[in-house]
């Protein structure tokens, strides 16, 4: 095998490894983005639930501070 063939072989191997590495990084990025999107969805649900609970507590506080008496 000549030196030029060896260099060409190494260059091809390096390009293949580089492409595989890039594809793996893209896959990891997509998986992380999907995970973050799921976490954001869960946090939005928790936030909505907290807002609902806060509204109920505010209504209860108002009723306790402003009792209505029937005569």
N, CA, C and O atoms as a DFTB+ gen file, in Angstrom:
284 C
 N C O
     1  1       0.850      -1.176       0.000
     2  2       0.000       0.000       0.000
     3  2       0.894       1.236       0.000
     4  3       1.847       1.344       0.771
     5  1       0.562       2.135      -0.866
     6  2       1.346       3.360      -0.970
     7  2       0.931       4.348       0.120
     8  3      -0.133       4.235       0.729
     9  1       1.804       5.306       0.337
    10  2       1.541       6.326       1.349
    11  2       0.284       7.118       0.987
    12  3      -0.526       7.429       1.861
    13  1       0.122       7.439      -0.277
    14  2      -1.051       8.217      -0.701
    15  2      -2.342       7.430      -0.460
    16  3      -3.356       8.004      -0.063
    17  1      -2.302       6.117      -0.702
    18  2      -3.482       5.284      -0.440
    19  2      -3.783       5.229       1.051
    20  3      -4.939       5.278       1.472
    21  1      -2.729       5.128       1.831
    22  2      -2.887       5.099       3.286
    23  2      -3.489       6.418       3.783
    24  3      -4.394       6.423       4.618
    25  1      -2.979       7.518       3.266
    26  2      -3.517       8.825       3.649
    27  2      -4.975       8.966       3.225
    28  3      -5.803       9.477       3.980
    29  1      -5.279       8.518       2.031
    30  2      -6.652       8.586       1.538
    31  2      -7.574       7.715       2.386
    32  3      -8.700       8.103       2.698
    33  1      -7.085       6.545       2.751
    34  2      -7.857       5.642       3.601
    35  2      -8.132       6.279       4.959
    36  3      -9.249       6.210       5.472
    37  1      -7.113       6.893       5.531
    38  2      -7.266       7.562       6.835
    39  2      -8.213       8.759       6.729
    40  3      -9.015       9.015       7.627
    41  1      -8.107       9.472       5.634
    42  2      -8.984      10.624       5.430
    43  2     -10.445      10.175       5.330
    44  3     -11.334      10.793       5.915
    45  1     -10.678       9.105       4.589
    46  2     -12.029       8.553       4.468
    47  2     -12.548       8.093       5.820
    48  3     -13.695       8.361       6.177
    49  1     -11.703       7.401       6.568
    50  2     -12.091       6.925       7.887
    51  2     -12.410       8.108       8.809
    52  3     -13.388       8.070       9.555
    53  1     -11.594       9.141       8.756
    54  2     -11.826      10.323       9.581
    55  2     -13.155      10.990       9.224
    56  3     -13.901      11.401      10.113
    57  1     -13.452      11.098       7.932
    58  2     -14.715      11.701       7.502
    59  2     -15.903      10.875       7.989
    60  3     -16.910      11.429       8.430
    61  1     -15.784       9.558       7.909
    62  2     -16.867       8.690       8.375
    63  2     -17.078       8.841       9.878
    64  3     -18.211       8.936      10.351
    65  1     -15.975       8.862      10.619
    66  2     -16.085       9.045      12.071
    67  2     -16.664      10.414      12.410
    68  3     -17.471      10.551      13.329
    69  1     -16.249      11.403      11.667
    70  2     -16.756      12.753      11.883
    71  2     -18.260      12.813      11.621
    72  3     -19.000      13.433      12.384
    73  1     -18.705      12.175      10.554
    74  2     -20.134      12.131      10.235
    75  2     -20.915      11.379      11.305
    76  3     -21.995      11.813      11.707
    77  1     -20.378      10.261      11.764
    78  2     -21.037       9.492      12.820
    79  2     -21.137      10.315      14.101
    80  3     -22.167      10.304      14.775
    81  1     -20.068      11.023      14.428
    82  2     -20.055      11.867      15.621
    83  2     -21.109      12.966      15.504
    84  3     -21.851      13.229      16.450
    85  1     -21.166      13.596      14.348
    86  2     -22.142      14.664      14.125
    87  2     -23.567      14.129      14.241
    88  3     -24.424      14.763      14.856
    89  1     -23.816      12.965      13.649
    90  2     -25.154      12.371      13.731
    91  2     -25.522      12.032      15.169
    92  3     -26.667      12.213      15.582
    93  1     -24.561      11.546      15.918
    94  2     -24.811      11.216      17.329
    95  2     -25.120      12.483      18.127
    96  3     -26.018      12.478      18.970
    97  1     -24.392      13.557      17.872
    98  2     -24.673      14.828      18.546
    99  2     -26.078      15.326      18.221
   100  3     -26.787      15.815      19.100
   101  1     -26.471      15.203      16.973
   102  2     -27.816      15.618      16.563
   103  2     -28.862      14.785      17.291
   104  3     -29.865      15.321      17.764
   105  1     -28.635      13.478      17.383
   106  2     -29.566      12.593      18.076
   107  2     -29.670      12.961      19.553
   108  3     -30.771      13.032      20.101
   109  1     -28.536      13.193      20.195
   110  2     -28.534      13.579      21.614
   111  2     -29.289      14.895      21.791
   112  3     -30.072      15.043      22.729
   113  1     -29.055      15.840      20.899
   114  2     -29.738      17.137      20.970
   115  2     -31.252      16.957      20.832
   116  3     -32.016      17.552      21.593
   117  1     -31.684      16.149      19.877
   118  2     -33.120      15.913      19.683
   119  2     -33.743      15.254      20.905
   120  3     -34.838      15.625      21.329
   121  1     -33.038      14.267      21.471
   122  2     -33.550      13.593      22.664
   123  2     -33.676      14.576      23.824
   124  3     -34.664      14.550      24.558
   125  1     -32.684      15.437      23.991
   126  2     -32.721      16.426      25.072
   127  2     -33.846      17.426      24.851
   128  3     -34.542      17.796      25.797
   129  1     -34.032      17.866      23.611
   130  2     -35.115      18.802      23.306
   131  2     -36.472      18.164      23.606
   132  3     -37.361      18.814      24.156
   133  1     -36.626      16.891      23.241
   134  2     -37.886      16.186      23.519
   135  2     -38.119      16.099      25.024
   136  3     -39.235      16.315      25.496
   137  1     -37.073      15.786      25.771
   138  2     -37.177      15.703      27.234
   139  2     -37.582      17.056      27.809
   140  3     -38.457      17.131      28.672
   141  1     -36.948      18.122      27.334
   142  2     -37.277      19.457      27.835
   143  2     -38.715      19.833      27.494
   144  3     -39.407      20.446      28.306
   145  1     -39.165      19.466      26.292
   146  2     -40.550      19.770      25.908
   147  2     -41.533      19.050      26.828
   148  3     -42.547      19.622      27.227
   149  1     -41.233      17.792      27.164
   150  2     -42.094      17.042      28.082
   151  2     -42.102      17.697      29.462
   152  3     -43.153      17.810      30.092
   153  1     -40.931      18.129      29.929
   154  2     -40.847      18.796      31.228
   155  2     -41.605      20.121      31.218
   156  3     -42.262      20.465      32.201
   157  1     -41.520      20.863      30.124
   158  2     -42.252      22.125      30.003
   159  2     -43.754      21.870      30.059
   160  3     -44.486      22.608      30.718
   161  1     -44.214      20.828      29.372
   162  2     -45.635      20.484      29.395
   163  2     -46.086      20.152      30.808
   164  3     -47.137      20.612      31.255
   165  1     -45.286      19.347      31.517
   166  2     -45.618      19.000      32.899
   167  2     -45.648      20.242      33.787
   168  3     -46.549      20.395      34.612
   169  1     -44.673      21.124      33.622
   170  2     -44.634      22.349      34.424
   171  2     -45.834      23.252      34.139
   172  3     -46.349      23.904      35.047
   173  1     -46.275      23.291      32.895
   174  2     -47.461      24.086      32.559
   175  2     -48.706      23.523      33.240
   176  3     -49.561      24.276      33.707
   177  1     -48.801      22.191      33.294
   178  2     -49.935      21.572      33.987
   179  2     -49.901      21.888      35.473
   180  3     -50.929      22.211      36.068
   181  1     -48.723      21.796      36.072
   182  2     -48.576      22.119      37.498
   183  2     -48.908      23.591      37.732
   184  3     -49.578      23.933      38.706
   185  1     -48.441      24.451      36.845
   186  2     -48.706      25.881      36.979
   187  2     -50.205      26.162      36.906
   188  3     -50.731      26.945      37.698
   189  1     -50.889      25.529      35.963
   190  2     -52.340      25.724      35.842
   191  2     -53.047      25.248      37.102
   192  3     -53.970      25.905      37.585
   193  1     -52.623      24.120      37.631
   194  2     -53.206      23.597      38.866
   195  2     -52.957      24.552      40.030
   196  3     -53.852      24.797      40.838
   197  1     -51.749      25.085      40.114
   198  2     -51.418      26.045      41.171
   199  2     -52.246      27.323      41.044
   200  3     -52.689      27.884      42.047
   201  1     -52.451      27.775      39.821
   202  2     -53.271      28.974      39.604
   203  2     -54.704      28.733      40.063
   204  3     -55.320      29.602      40.681
   205  1     -55.227      27.555      39.760
   206  2     -56.589      27.209      40.176
   207  2     -56.685      27.158      41.702
   208  3     -57.631      27.691      42.284
   209  1     -55.716      26.523      42.345
   210  2     -55.705      26.443      43.809
   211  2     -55.577      27.833      44.422
   212  3     -56.223      28.132      45.426
   213  1     -54.756      28.675      43.827
   214  2     -54.579      30.037      44.328
   215  2     -55.884      30.820      44.233
   216  3     -56.238      31.556      45.154
   217  1     -56.592      30.664      43.134
   218  2     -57.872      31.359      42.972
   219  2     -58.875      30.892      44.023
   220  3     -59.592      31.709      44.602
   221  1     -58.929      29.583      44.274
   222  2     -59.834      29.056      45.303
   223  2     -59.477      29.603      46.681
   224  3     -60.360      29.984      47.449
   225  1     -58.196      29.642      46.990
   226  2     -57.762      30.170      48.286
   227  2     -58.072      31.660      48.419
   228  3     -58.472      32.121      49.489
   229  1     -57.890      32.402      47.346
   230  2     -58.225      33.831      47.381
   231  2     -59.718      34.039      47.598
   232  3     -60.116      34.935      48.342
   233  1     -60.544      33.221      46.957
   234  2     -61.995      33.314      47.164
   235  2     -62.352      32.978      48.604
   236  3     -63.180      33.655      49.214
   237  1     -61.734      31.941      49.149
   238  2     -61.995      31.561      50.541
   239  2     -61.553      32.672      51.486
   240  3     -62.260      32.975      52.447
   241  1     -60.415      33.276      51.237
   242  2     -59.922      34.372      52.072
   243  2     -60.902      35.549      52.037
   244  3     -61.214      36.150      53.064
   245  1     -61.372      35.855      50.841
   246  2     -62.334      36.952      50.707
   247  2     -63.595      36.660      51.514
   248  3     -64.092      37.532      52.227
   249  1     -64.119      35.427      51.405
   250  2     -65.337      35.068      52.136
   251  2     -65.120      35.110      53.641
   252  3     -66.015      35.513      54.384
   253  1     -63.943      34.700      54.098
   254  2     -63.658      34.737      55.537
   255  2     -63.508      36.170      56.044
   256  3     -63.888      36.478      57.173
   257  1     -62.962      37.026      55.219
   258  2     -62.748      38.418      55.633
   259  2     -64.006      39.271      55.469
   260  3     -64.132      40.325      56.092
   261  1     -64.920      38.818      54.642
   262  2     -66.140      39.581      54.361
   263  2     -67.361      38.675      54.511
   264  3     -68.003      38.329      53.520
   265  1     -67.678      38.296      55.734
   266  2     -68.805      37.374      55.921
   267  2     -70.125      38.023      55.495
   268  3     -70.341      39.224      55.660
   269  1     -70.977      37.196      54.955
   270  2     -72.296      37.650      54.516
   271  2     -73.306      37.157      55.546
   272  3     -73.400      35.959      55.814
   273  1     -74.060      38.094      56.120
   274  2     -75.053      37.735      57.132
   275  2     -76.437      37.871      56.527
   276  3     -76.785      38.905      55.958
   277  1     -77.214      36.820      56.658
   278  2     -78.610      36.889      56.227
   279  2     -79.441      37.397      57.387
   280  3     -79.288      36.926      58.514
   281  1     -80.325      38.359      57.124
   282  2     -81.141      38.877      58.212
   283  2     -82.523      38.269      58.187
   284  3     -83.354      38.590      59.036
